[in-house]
XYZ file of C-alpha atoms in Angstrom:
772
model
C -18.978 -10.433 121.388
C -16.674 -13.530 121.744
C -17.963 -15.936 119.601
C -20.401 -16.823 116.358
C -23.340 -17.126 119.229
C -22.379 -13.510 120.028
C -22.685 -12.447 116.618
C -26.048 -14.353 115.635
C -27.858 -12.902 118.505
C -26.861 -9.466 117.735
C -27.960 -10.016 114.442
C -31.084 -11.721 115.180
C -32.016 -8.557 117.976
C -31.412 -5.715 115.690
C -33.153 -7.433 112.585
C -36.389 -8.249 114.322
C -36.436 -4.221 115.401
C -39.393 -2.373 113.119
C -37.662 -0.432 110.251
C -34.302 -2.256 109.907
C -34.034 -3.590 106.475
C -30.779 -5.215 106.832
C -28.323 -5.860 109.180
C -24.973 -7.504 108.769
C -22.481 -8.340 112.350
C -18.884 -9.018 111.928
C -17.192 -10.846 115.092
C -13.799 -10.314 113.805
C -13.981 -6.521 113.593
C -16.691 -6.220 116.188
C -18.857 -4.313 114.124
C -22.321 -4.125 112.813
C -23.489 -2.541 109.333
C -27.517 -1.503 109.579
C -29.706 -0.561 106.743
C -32.626 1.186 108.439
C -35.627 3.402 107.912
C -34.808 6.391 109.980
C -38.644 7.109 109.715
C -39.157 3.990 111.990
C -35.982 3.513 113.918
C -33.063 5.549 115.079
C -29.447 4.793 116.440
C -30.744 5.028 119.841
C -33.089 2.588 119.344
C -30.373 0.273 117.534
C -27.920 1.043 120.465
C -30.808 -0.009 123.142
C -31.703 -3.275 121.288
C -27.838 -4.433 121.620
C -27.907 -3.498 124.719
C -30.758 -5.009 126.280
C -29.526 -8.874 124.359
C -26.586 -8.076 126.726
C -23.300 -6.689 124.743
C -22.499 -2.882 124.454
C -22.768 -0.445 121.388
C -21.639 2.658 120.259
C -21.474 4.232 116.603
C -17.960 3.219 114.845
C -14.924 5.044 115.670
C -14.497 3.362 118.802
C -11.191 1.788 119.541
C -10.214 -2.108 119.558
C -9.612 -4.094 122.333
C -6.110 -3.612 124.181
C -3.459 -6.253 122.538
C -1.012 -5.435 125.665
C -3.980 -5.621 128.275
C -4.581 -9.547 127.309
C -0.849 -10.029 127.001
C -0.360 -9.130 131.211
C -3.538 -10.877 131.696
C -2.038 -13.894 130.357
C 1.538 -13.297 132.082
C 0.011 -12.710 135.885
C -2.104 -16.213 135.130
C 0.720 -18.352 133.758
C 2.656 -17.162 136.933
C -0.278 -18.876 139.469
C -0.718 -21.589 137.027
C 2.716 -22.770 136.669
C 3.393 -23.417 140.441
C -0.306 -25.210 140.254
C 0.132 -27.421 138.056
C 3.777 -27.785 140.209
C 1.689 -28.349 143.088
C -1.300 -30.912 141.168
C 1.432 -33.848 140.298
C 4.369 -33.383 142.736
C 1.768 -33.186 145.905
C -1.120 -35.543 146.292
C -2.234 -34.516 149.968
C -5.750 -32.334 150.824
C -3.225 -29.326 151.693
C -2.198 -28.997 148.158
C -5.450 -28.819 146.981
C -5.990 -26.048 149.237
C -3.351 -23.955 147.941
C -3.919 -24.582 144.297
C -7.159 -22.996 145.386
C -5.486 -19.715 146.549
C -3.398 -19.294 143.384
C -6.698 -20.217 141.543
C -8.323 -16.789 143.015
C -6.005 -14.805 141.122
C -6.297 -16.358 137.838
C -10.206 -16.016 138.280
C -10.164 -12.273 139.053
C -7.726 -11.605 136.351
C -10.117 -13.532 133.837
C -13.547 -12.666 135.299
C -14.574 -11.094 132.111
C -15.504 -14.613 131.015
C -17.857 -15.358 133.598
C -19.313 -11.832 133.131
C -19.982 -12.075 129.741
C -20.877 -15.987 130.351
C -23.670 -15.146 132.847
C -24.950 -12.017 131.076
C -25.200 -13.833 127.848
C -26.919 -17.002 129.586
C -29.078 -14.516 131.066
C -30.432 -12.615 128.124
C -31.579 -16.374 126.594
C -28.208 -16.203 124.479
C -25.473 -18.503 125.666
C -21.848 -17.817 124.274
C -18.475 -19.569 124.080
C -17.510 -17.638 127.279
C -20.270 -19.237 128.776
C -19.328 -22.467 128.260
C -15.914 -21.692 129.060
C -17.094 -20.398 132.273
C -19.569 -23.513 132.908
C -16.556 -25.834 132.761
C -14.193 -23.721 135.038
C -17.067 -23.426 137.569
C -18.065 -27.545 137.477
C -14.374 -27.868 138.357
C -14.402 -25.270 140.939
C -17.725 -27.450 142.481
C -16.856 -30.258 142.291
C -13.155 -29.981 143.579
C -14.802 -27.936 146.358
C -17.279 -30.736 146.621
C -14.302 -33.976 147.134
C -12.534 -31.610 149.552
C -14.704 -31.001 152.161
C -16.779 -34.098 151.686
C -16.059 -36.730 149.272
C -12.274 -36.354 149.875
C -11.251 -39.301 146.942
C -8.189 -36.785 146.199
C -9.594 -36.611 142.440
C -10.196 -32.823 142.456
C -10.323 -30.266 139.180
C -8.624 -27.104 141.030
C -5.682 -27.545 138.536
C -8.331 -27.995 135.596
C -9.923 -24.997 136.074
C -6.734 -22.971 136.076
C -5.695 -24.387 133.104
C -8.835 -23.671 131.068
C -9.067 -20.045 131.978
C -5.163 -19.585 131.018
C -4.798 -21.150 128.038
C -8.073 -19.953 126.559
C -6.465 -16.088 127.369
C -3.062 -17.524 125.335
C -5.702 -18.718 122.740
C -7.193 -15.525 122.653
C -3.810 -13.645 122.617
C -2.888 -15.440 120.069
C -6.100 -14.702 117.633
C -5.774 -11.260 118.418
C -2.352 -10.977 117.216
C -2.904 -13.075 114.102
C -6.235 -11.382 113.504
C -4.649 -8.402 113.660
C -2.372 -8.761 110.330
C -5.631 -10.077 108.227
C -6.335 -6.209 108.608
C -2.392 -4.697 107.914
C -3.108 -3.467 104.489
C -6.433 -1.333 105.811
C -3.732 0.199 109.008
C -0.836 0.582 106.381
C -3.416 2.542 103.720
C -4.976 4.761 106.866
C -1.167 5.539 107.192
C -0.476 7.442 104.067
C -2.825 9.717 104.997
C -0.969 12.740 106.909
C -2.315 14.006 109.860
C -1.659 17.766 109.240
C -1.523 20.141 105.493
C -0.260 23.791 105.069
C -2.679 26.365 103.849
C -2.298 29.840 102.192
C -5.039 32.065 104.640
C -4.510 35.702 105.156
C -1.432 35.809 103.848
C 0.614 33.519 105.380
C 1.275 29.683 105.407
C -0.600 28.213 108.258
C 0.190 24.746 109.532
C -3.468 22.874 110.335
C -4.834 19.289 110.641
C -5.552 17.725 107.243
C -9.077 16.781 108.164
C -9.978 20.411 108.578
C -9.268 21.745 104.891
C -11.878 22.883 102.943
C -12.610 22.486 99.133
C -10.750 25.631 97.634
C -7.878 25.888 100.051
C -4.788 26.972 98.549
C -2.369 24.373 100.064
C 1.602 24.742 99.901
C 3.208 21.496 98.919
C 6.742 20.583 100.038
C 9.465 18.817 98.652
C 9.118 15.645 99.824
C 5.892 15.786 101.336
C 2.692 13.844 101.530
C -0.030 15.218 99.937
C -3.041 15.914 101.990
C -6.188 15.909 99.995
C -6.683 15.645 96.183
C -5.832 18.522 94.755
C -4.888 20.577 91.098
C -1.844 22.172 90.895
C -2.161 26.197 89.986
C 2.001 27.219 90.680
C 5.089 24.637 90.285
C 6.718 21.750 88.857
C 7.257 17.798 90.497
C 7.597 14.407 89.544
C 4.949 12.453 92.590
C 5.172 9.310 93.511
C 1.646 7.510 93.087
C 2.651 4.098 93.559
C 0.262 4.189 96.420
C -2.351 4.386 94.535
C -1.695 3.396 91.789
C 1.307 0.638 92.161
C 3.254 2.388 89.286
C 6.738 2.654 90.549
C 7.787 5.550 88.140
C 6.799 8.806 88.938
C 4.117 11.210 87.291
C 5.153 14.148 85.928
C 2.944 17.246 87.520
C 2.540 20.733 86.276
C 0.041 23.510 85.985
C -3.396 22.090 85.901
C -2.197 18.674 86.574
C -4.444 17.015 89.200
C -2.593 15.063 92.421
C -3.934 12.948 95.051
C -4.258 12.691 98.820
C -1.772 10.128 99.913
C 1.059 10.483 97.441
C 4.156 12.053 97.962
C 5.861 15.152 96.318
C 9.264 14.640 94.169
C 11.980 17.827 94.338
C 9.820 20.140 93.265
C 7.431 22.676 95.747
C 4.095 22.813 94.695
C 0.904 25.206 95.118
C -1.912 23.649 94.693
C -5.742 24.183 94.994
C -7.666 21.552 97.381
C -11.040 19.543 95.547
C -12.031 18.215 98.202
C -12.548 17.352 101.860
C -9.769 15.249 103.061
C -12.799 12.485 103.751
C -13.546 12.778 99.864
C -10.563 12.049 98.257
C -9.282 8.740 96.226
C -7.199 7.270 98.976
C -9.871 7.756 101.567
C -13.028 6.060 99.256
C -10.521 3.570 98.422
C -9.721 3.242 102.532
C -13.816 2.999 102.805
C -14.011 0.342 99.861
C -11.612 -1.956 101.823
C -13.513 -1.936 105.185
C -16.728 -2.441 104.016
C -15.653 -5.449 102.170
C -14.041 -6.741 105.020
C -16.869 -5.789 107.266
C -19.710 -8.053 105.271
C -20.424 -11.546 105.130
C -20.403 -13.786 101.838
C -23.665 -16.301 101.846
C -21.328 -19.155 102.110
C -21.693 -17.999 105.888
C -24.908 -18.615 106.343
C -24.885 -21.697 107.156
C -22.462 -21.327 109.574
C -24.648 -18.731 111.012
C -27.898 -20.618 111.105
C -25.605 -23.691 113.552
C -23.997 -20.800 115.721
C -27.720 -20.132 116.867
C -28.031 -23.606 118.660
C -24.540 -24.400 119.057
C -24.046 -23.187 122.517
C -27.918 -25.178 123.986
C -27.342 -28.206 122.427
C -23.551 -28.077 123.868
C -24.849 -27.652 126.937
C -27.324 -30.555 126.449
C -24.665 -33.124 125.227
C -22.244 -32.148 128.446
C -25.693 -32.839 130.593
C -25.966 -36.148 128.721
C -22.275 -37.192 129.188
C -22.527 -36.837 132.466
C -25.514 -39.008 132.970
C -24.854 -41.828 130.997
C -21.200 -42.073 132.476
C -23.092 -42.158 136.070
C -25.836 -44.654 134.991
C -23.107 -46.606 133.454
C -21.344 -47.190 136.797
C -18.354 -44.477 135.859
C -17.151 -42.869 138.836
C -18.420 -38.867 139.734
C -15.013 -37.454 139.001
C -14.865 -39.440 135.756
C -18.148 -38.520 134.179
C -17.878 -34.713 135.715
C -14.015 -34.493 133.681
C -16.045 -35.337 130.445
C -18.953 -33.276 131.470
C -16.429 -30.222 131.707
C -13.712 -31.197 128.451
C -17.366 -31.267 126.652
C -17.650 -27.745 127.797
C -14.419 -26.403 126.958
C -13.346 -28.373 123.523
C -16.346 -27.707 122.279
C -15.268 -24.430 119.917
C -18.231 -21.800 118.128
C -15.421 -19.439 117.916
C -14.196 -21.432 114.656
C -17.459 -21.175 113.176
C -17.680 -17.371 113.558
C -14.142 -16.471 112.388
C -13.776 -18.878 109.300
C -15.962 -16.303 107.191
C -14.690 -12.877 108.209
C -10.777 -13.530 108.467
C -10.392 -14.785 104.802
C -12.974 -12.157 103.570
C -10.434 -9.349 105.508
C -7.278 -10.764 104.503
C -8.837 -10.885 100.658
C -10.130 -7.627 100.765
C -6.363 -6.289 102.357
C -4.589 -8.371 99.471
C -6.433 -7.298 96.551
C -6.166 -3.196 98.315
C -2.603 -3.988 97.952
C -2.509 -4.751 94.680
C -5.047 -2.267 93.242
C -8.085 -4.760 93.578
C -11.212 -3.147 95.063
C -13.656 -5.853 96.177
C -17.167 -3.884 97.163
C -18.406 -6.607 99.214
C -18.486 -10.297 100.664
C -20.827 -11.655 98.125
C -19.302 -9.998 95.018
C -15.768 -11.784 96.181
C -18.221 -15.100 96.437
C -19.768 -14.667 93.048
C -16.437 -13.529 90.890
C -15.041 -16.992 91.577
C -17.870 -18.867 89.887
C -17.157 -16.695 86.372
C -17.317 -18.763 83.344
C -17.484 -16.201 80.831
C -16.148 -12.607 80.601
C -17.017 -9.806 78.454
C -14.694 -7.177 78.256
C -15.015 -3.574 76.471
C -12.851 -2.452 73.663
C -12.301 1.609 74.239
C -10.287 1.918 77.691
C -10.394 -1.718 78.425
C -8.384 -3.433 76.292
C -6.773 -0.625 74.153
C -5.231 2.881 75.895
C -8.432 4.590 75.446
C -6.922 7.629 74.301
C -7.135 7.552 70.394
C -4.709 9.464 68.164
C -5.839 11.400 65.051
C -4.221 9.555 62.110
C -5.491 10.985 59.282
C -7.998 13.899 57.796
C -9.551 13.024 54.845
C -11.851 15.634 52.989
C -14.409 14.215 50.495
C -13.522 15.638 46.433
C -14.524 19.760 46.526
C -14.205 20.131 50.410
C -11.399 21.546 51.970
C -9.515 20.054 55.170
C -10.500 23.330 57.254
C -14.054 23.427 56.293
C -14.036 19.598 57.491
C -12.239 20.412 60.829
C -14.663 23.102 61.221
C -17.774 20.770 60.959
C -16.136 18.654 63.346
C -15.533 21.103 66.025
C -18.537 22.402 66.052
C -20.613 18.688 66.292
C -18.050 17.809 68.747
C -18.037 20.506 71.178
C -19.412 19.460 73.886
C -19.197 15.327 73.061
C -16.836 13.764 76.475
C -16.589 10.474 74.316
C -12.411 9.765 74.001
C -12.791 9.506 70.283
C -14.698 13.639 70.671
C -12.033 14.857 72.732
C -9.053 13.593 70.412
C -10.746 15.513 67.767
C -10.992 18.511 69.631
C -7.304 18.195 70.093
C -6.583 18.856 66.523
C -9.226 21.646 66.033
C -8.349 24.026 68.239
C -7.813 26.731 66.168
C -11.286 26.733 64.723
C -14.017 28.083 66.443
C -17.119 25.989 66.485
C -20.377 27.264 65.321
C -23.728 27.163 67.500
C -25.379 23.379 66.832
C -28.881 23.554 66.943
C -31.487 20.075 68.069
C -28.388 18.440 68.982
C -28.884 14.570 69.708
C -26.284 11.812 71.200
C -27.092 8.457 69.655
C -24.924 5.999 72.201
C -22.874 3.969 70.401
C -23.955 5.522 66.977
C -23.130 9.286 66.779
C -24.699 12.708 66.580
C -27.325 14.523 64.989
C -27.762 18.279 64.865
C -28.340 21.515 62.953
C -26.175 24.544 61.994
C -27.502 27.423 60.142
C -30.567 25.102 59.113
C -28.908 22.447 57.401
C -28.535 18.655 58.812
C -25.256 17.581 60.370
C -24.147 14.153 61.238
C -20.989 12.845 62.841
C -20.682 9.109 63.255
C -20.142 5.837 62.345
C -20.921 4.108 59.044
C -24.180 2.335 60.119
C -24.811 5.996 61.629
C -24.799 7.696 58.613
C -26.288 4.947 56.244
C -29.625 4.483 58.430
C -29.731 8.476 57.820
C -29.269 8.395 54.018
C -25.547 9.161 53.234
C -24.033 7.579 51.120
C -20.346 6.841 51.693
C -17.691 6.255 48.660
C -14.363 6.103 50.983
C -12.903 3.469 53.623
C -10.429 3.466 56.158
C -6.944 1.896 56.984
C -7.332 -1.567 58.480
C -7.284 -1.080 62.532
C -8.463 2.375 62.624
C -11.759 4.375 63.714
C -13.295 6.530 61.087
C -16.079 9.327 62.175
C -17.755 10.224 59.193
C -19.260 13.906 58.648
C -21.562 14.979 56.490
C -23.479 18.653 56.476
C -27.291 19.538 54.412
C -27.381 15.433 53.028
C -23.695 15.838 51.582
C -20.809 13.536 52.440
C -17.917 15.910 53.845
C -15.096 13.707 54.600
C -13.937 11.693 57.317
C -11.132 12.256 60.158
C -9.563 8.741 60.806
C -8.149 7.571 64.440
C -6.481 4.923 66.301
C -6.397 3.442 69.606
C -3.571 1.692 70.600
C -4.192 -1.658 72.710
C -2.786 -1.429 76.243
C 1.214 -4.091 76.337
C -0.546 -5.970 78.955
C -4.091 -6.631 77.137
C -2.682 -10.218 74.984
C -1.138 -11.335 78.379
C -3.918 -10.992 80.309
C -6.653 -12.169 77.549
C -4.310 -15.742 77.260
C -4.627 -15.494 81.292
C -8.623 -16.013 80.874
C -8.426 -18.523 78.469
C -5.819 -20.583 80.656
C -8.069 -20.430 83.554
C -11.055 -21.783 81.940
C -12.990 -18.868 80.709
C -14.839 -17.751 77.636
C -13.529 -14.525 76.520
C -15.551 -11.800 74.626
C -15.259 -8.467 72.878
C -17.836 -6.021 72.429
C -17.572 -2.441 71.130
C -19.874 -0.190 69.349
C -16.923 0.383 67.064
C -17.111 -0.719 63.629
C -16.350 -4.132 62.426
C -12.727 -3.747 60.595
C -10.997 -2.066 63.941
C -12.567 -4.275 66.592
C -11.038 -7.240 64.455
C -8.287 -5.840 63.766
C -8.005 -5.021 67.989
C -9.399 -8.560 68.737
C -6.856 -9.984 66.924
C -3.876 -8.526 68.784
C -5.348 -9.566 71.637
C -6.334 -13.178 70.970
C -9.731 -12.680 71.050
C -11.940 -15.031 68.962
C -15.511 -14.308 69.747
C -16.267 -10.405 68.830
C -18.977 -8.146 68.114
C -18.869 -4.628 66.508
C -21.124 -1.562 66.222
C -22.950 -2.651 69.153
C -25.105 -0.132 71.476
C -25.427 0.040 75.799
C -28.267 -1.525 75.025
C -26.894 -4.541 73.297
C -24.039 -5.087 75.454
C -26.724 -5.723 77.974
C -28.755 -7.639 75.815
C -26.104 -9.696 75.240
C -25.356 -10.563 79.011
C -28.867 -11.521 79.896
C -28.704 -14.084 76.894
C -25.473 -15.913 77.981
C -27.220 -15.689 81.907
C -29.835 -17.255 80.558
C -27.573 -20.037 78.740
C -26.462 -20.626 82.507
C -23.147 -18.714 82.278
C -22.329 -16.368 85.054
C -20.945 -13.447 83.378
C -18.295 -10.634 84.307
C -18.297 -8.062 82.497
C -15.246 -5.378 82.464
C -15.748 -1.807 81.418
C -14.859 1.920 82.234
C -17.239 4.012 80.103
C -21.207 5.577 81.017
C -22.133 3.033 78.145
C -21.256 -0.095 79.733
C -22.894 1.043 83.459
C -25.991 -1.085 82.197
C -23.794 -4.194 80.834
C -21.892 -3.690 84.628
C -24.792 -3.600 86.506
C -26.731 -6.611 84.869
C -23.657 -8.805 84.907
C -22.932 -11.112 87.747
C -19.124 -9.688 88.276
C -19.420 -5.770 87.189
C -15.294 -5.344 86.951
C -14.669 -1.254 86.064
C -11.311 0.216 85.114
C -10.511 2.268 87.929
C -9.446 5.390 85.307
C -12.655 5.450 83.977
C -16.066 7.504 84.639
C -17.492 7.419 88.106
C -20.876 5.954 86.449
C -18.930 3.111 85.161
C -17.371 2.332 88.979
C -20.330 2.906 90.880
C -22.078 0.060 88.746
C -19.426 -2.220 89.372
C -18.940 -4.865 92.323
C -14.655 -4.974 91.536
C -12.944 -1.809 90.832
C -9.182 -1.937 89.370
C -7.484 1.048 90.450
C -4.096 0.276 87.971
C -6.794 0.265 84.619
C -4.499 -2.929 83.928
C -6.204 -5.972 82.143
C -4.405 -8.260 84.084
C -5.771 -6.982 87.288
C -9.322 -8.462 86.145
C -7.380 -12.021 85.900
C -6.113 -11.457 89.356
C -9.412 -10.621 91.153
C -11.199 -13.626 89.477
C -7.672 -15.962 91.053
C -7.865 -13.676 94.343
C -11.923 -14.307 94.675
C -11.243 -18.210 94.219
C -8.163 -18.091 96.779
C -10.669 -16.530 99.651
C -13.603 -18.868 98.919
C -11.386 -21.712 98.635
C -9.885 -20.822 102.245
C -13.312 -19.811 103.692
C -14.563 -23.482 102.617
C -11.395 -24.637 104.412
C -12.338 -23.196 107.499
C -15.564 -24.034 107.570
C -14.734 -27.685 106.953
C -12.479 -27.684 110.097
C -15.004 -25.391 112.044
C -17.136 -28.514 111.547
C -14.889 -31.161 111.461
C -13.169 -30.162 114.812
C -15.984 -30.107 116.942
C -17.923 -33.438 115.203
C -14.206 -35.452 116.415
C -13.348 -33.604 119.426
C -17.465 -33.898 120.829
C -17.562 -37.612 120.911
C -13.817 -37.733 122.385
C -14.065 -35.508 125.035
C -17.706 -37.238 125.852
C -15.364 -40.441 126.252
C -17.344 -42.029 123.073
C -14.502 -43.863 121.819
C -12.919 -44.673 125.640
C -14.321 -48.054 125.735
C -12.700 -48.936 122.397
C -9.700 -47.241 122.313
C -9.152 -45.562 125.824
C -8.852 -42.728 124.442
C -10.369 -39.562 126.072
C -9.333 -35.377 126.661
C -8.892 -33.985 130.041
C -10.476 -30.553 130.725
C -6.448 -29.071 130.308
C -6.195 -31.062 127.095
C -10.051 -29.643 125.869
C -9.140 -25.799 126.567
C -5.493 -25.936 124.846
C -7.635 -27.888 121.706
C -10.467 -25.389 122.001
C -7.805 -22.252 121.197
C -5.765 -23.951 118.679
C -8.936 -24.710 116.822
C -9.893 -20.942 116.528
C -5.930 -19.915 115.687
C -5.625 -22.916 112.765
C -8.528 -21.067 111.006
C -6.659 -17.697 111.501
C -3.267 -18.762 110.246
C -4.752 -20.736 107.070
C -6.569 -17.503 105.983
C -3.157 -15.609 106.449
C -1.640 -17.740 103.972
C -3.567 -15.265 101.538
C -0.989 -12.661 102.136
C 1.158 -15.078 100.419
C -0.511 -15.459 96.902
C 0.814 -14.621 94.186
C -2.098 -12.790 92.255
C 0.065 -12.585 88.809
C 2.688 -14.459 87.839
C 5.249 -12.595 86.216
C 5.935 -13.339 82.152
C 9.536 -12.695 81.103
C 9.236 -9.989 79.111
C 10.199 -10.899 74.859
C 11.332 -7.401 73.567
C 10.376 -6.846 69.934
C 13.087 -4.771 68.136
C 11.505 -3.090 64.820
C 13.124 -1.114 62.555
C 11.744 1.457 60.552
C 12.311 4.052 57.571
C 11.865 7.550 58.161
C 13.282 10.852 55.737
C 13.248 14.115 56.594
C 15.754 13.690 59.699
C 18.754 16.385 58.955
C 20.269 16.653 61.771
C 20.957 15.477 66.048
C 17.981 17.965 67.003
C 15.582 15.955 63.949
C 16.537 12.914 65.909
C 15.782 13.986 69.190
C 12.351 15.373 67.672
C 11.107 11.822 66.324
C 12.597 9.875 69.578
C 10.152 11.968 71.280
C 7.315 11.226 69.426
C 7.488 7.757 69.301
C 9.044 7.038 73.015
C 5.576 8.265 73.976
C 3.766 5.731 72.838
C 2.705 3.037 75.078
C 4.804 -0.213 75.128
C 7.742 1.395 73.772
C 10.837 0.965 76.022
C 13.565 2.627 74.120
C 14.093 4.558 70.861
C 17.187 5.567 68.526
C 16.969 7.649 65.428
C 19.951 7.502 63.110
C 19.794 10.928 60.763
C 22.696 9.836 58.446
C 21.253 6.541 57.729
C 17.713 7.851 57.573
C 16.583 4.684 59.889
C 15.006 4.589 63.193
C 14.953 1.415 66.109
C 12.458 0.750 68.217
C 12.447 -1.866 71.158
C 8.815 -2.316 72.597
C 6.956 -4.639 75.219
C 4.958 -6.099 72.511
C 4.666 -5.345 68.200
C 3.726 -1.823 67.575
C 0.857 -0.927 65.418
C 2.400 0.217 62.177
C -0.367 1.959 61.000
C 0.072 3.876 64.552
C 3.851 4.829 63.778
C 3.155 5.725 60.078
C 0.673 8.692 61.905
C 3.605 9.137 64.784
C 6.022 10.216 62.165
C 3.667 12.092 59.928
C 2.263 14.193 62.620
C 5.851 15.067 64.145
C 6.669 16.735 60.534
C 8.923 13.499 58.368
C 8.226 11.183 56.310
C 7.637 7.395 57.020
C 9.045 4.991 54.425
C 7.904 1.704 56.145
C 9.722 -1.206 57.834
C 13.501 -1.986 56.809
């Protein structure tokens, strides 16, 4: 394929096959994605249809065009062109024209691809850019031969034919080099995958290709080596550089039981690990697949260009014939008329139309991948720019998603151990983060069997223990089940209430700290003109507390997954384009319903599968960056399409001589060839500007310093214990404890929740006395 007319032709031919449901042809990547019914058509039938249309096809995995070959062809063409141009301008004689023909022959042979491709396309009724180029060159050659042998006016276009072929080749080479840069990010991601792996088999270490690693294989990972597949550490401790996946520069400590990922770099400790999947199923391969899929798809904005591309070449040929005829009728010389017709054929550029969208999408997808933002397809990229309202989940999106238990408050006449025994029994198989937090507190208790277990999304759990009804959930859930609660939880916390046999047994209070970047992200969203809402299944007080910390004015508490989805539908019915950011299974319905679903990368597989955008680094600021990038990509596509249309609308009349009677302006075929090449190059270079886009402007970090009073520290060992406990909290950058003054000075990126501080100090075994 050489231009948009080619890709439109292939798309049309394959789309008409019986059983083909959808087809997308990408001119930039020379690829095609086909969704079809295997019972009605197969791969061979699709390939045959493409070949019948005059093109070649094979399954994905073939090599890209040889850039070195194009460069060599260009060099030899210029070596012949330079003396040809010199002869044309310095020696005006029929013998000079003859020598120019001799020099033209190698150029024709070197660039015969244009003639072969153009003729083949025309024969199949799908004239393309190569058809226009070859027609222009052939017209120049035939007229020059006629003039040399018959007319003898000395007005030959031999050098123009050579110039057309050489300059178009120059444009193709520059275009290939520039478009290659749009896929740099994808190439860099692929380069992260190691070629080999060391496995332990038959009692010895063997180096095998990474593709041959099977699930369950024992991997030996040396210090400094790249990890070949996703695996679980079984022996050894080390720090892994995961910046290629998460963007985090700090190494992550790994120990037995920790998960490690393909493409990341082992630190200074040797590891033994068990492969969790094959190489092609790793997290990095999934990212590469998503980026490639996004780059290969089309945005709906490209439809108009596709429609025009299908009729572009025949119209240009018609305009060229009409141009020659009108000038001859008006009394112009045959040489002048032919020059205008040839210029029209050469100057028109369907290629720029075809490249306008894919180069921008590929550059945008690559820029996103570099920053941990994955778009599922071009349609999502286009839709994201229209977002006017954004809904944020609370747990795991605005907050860290790793709640900690602050306190255990049993009801009067109920012991703490009795409450914890009930809690571990009800929460033993629950995957909710709050349940996991409670289970970590109750490890010394053996769960009792629970019968008739029922999970009520967004509410709680119901079951039966020894034939007595048992409940765990929020206040609304308890009230609905007729349980009276006479205790209240601290502001900004989430209590889980428990009851057994209709009697209230107490509550376990947890808190989920806000992420350090959440407030800044919300501020950026508001600055971008977005309406920001927060929705959570948590209770009113906890949601209000987090909303206040994040700077969100509109929030909804105690909502179910169905409520979230209904709210999205309501906003859409009011004319809003809704983006939804979430990370859990309960967010999946809303993510699917939303115009733009954005999944936090650390979330569940269900949430990720339901979303159009995935944030690998799990940072809320990346949601802002994704919307900004989508706007930049669509803006670039519009600029490219405007240029492609404007260029053709301006230059075709200019080449036809429409302005010549009034201004004297006229394009020679050689200048037309240069303009045509530069037009495509302009579109590509404009898309490359996306690589320089700054997605998030770093804001100066105003560090917060808080001094608290802590009693019970007796020695430097106590100081270290308190320092370690507080340093583990998110957003805290420095802790200095002094047992002599009973004070601890905390430096943090954002104000630290005092309730969380108190709970952490208490859990460490000391007494929190408040802020100094």
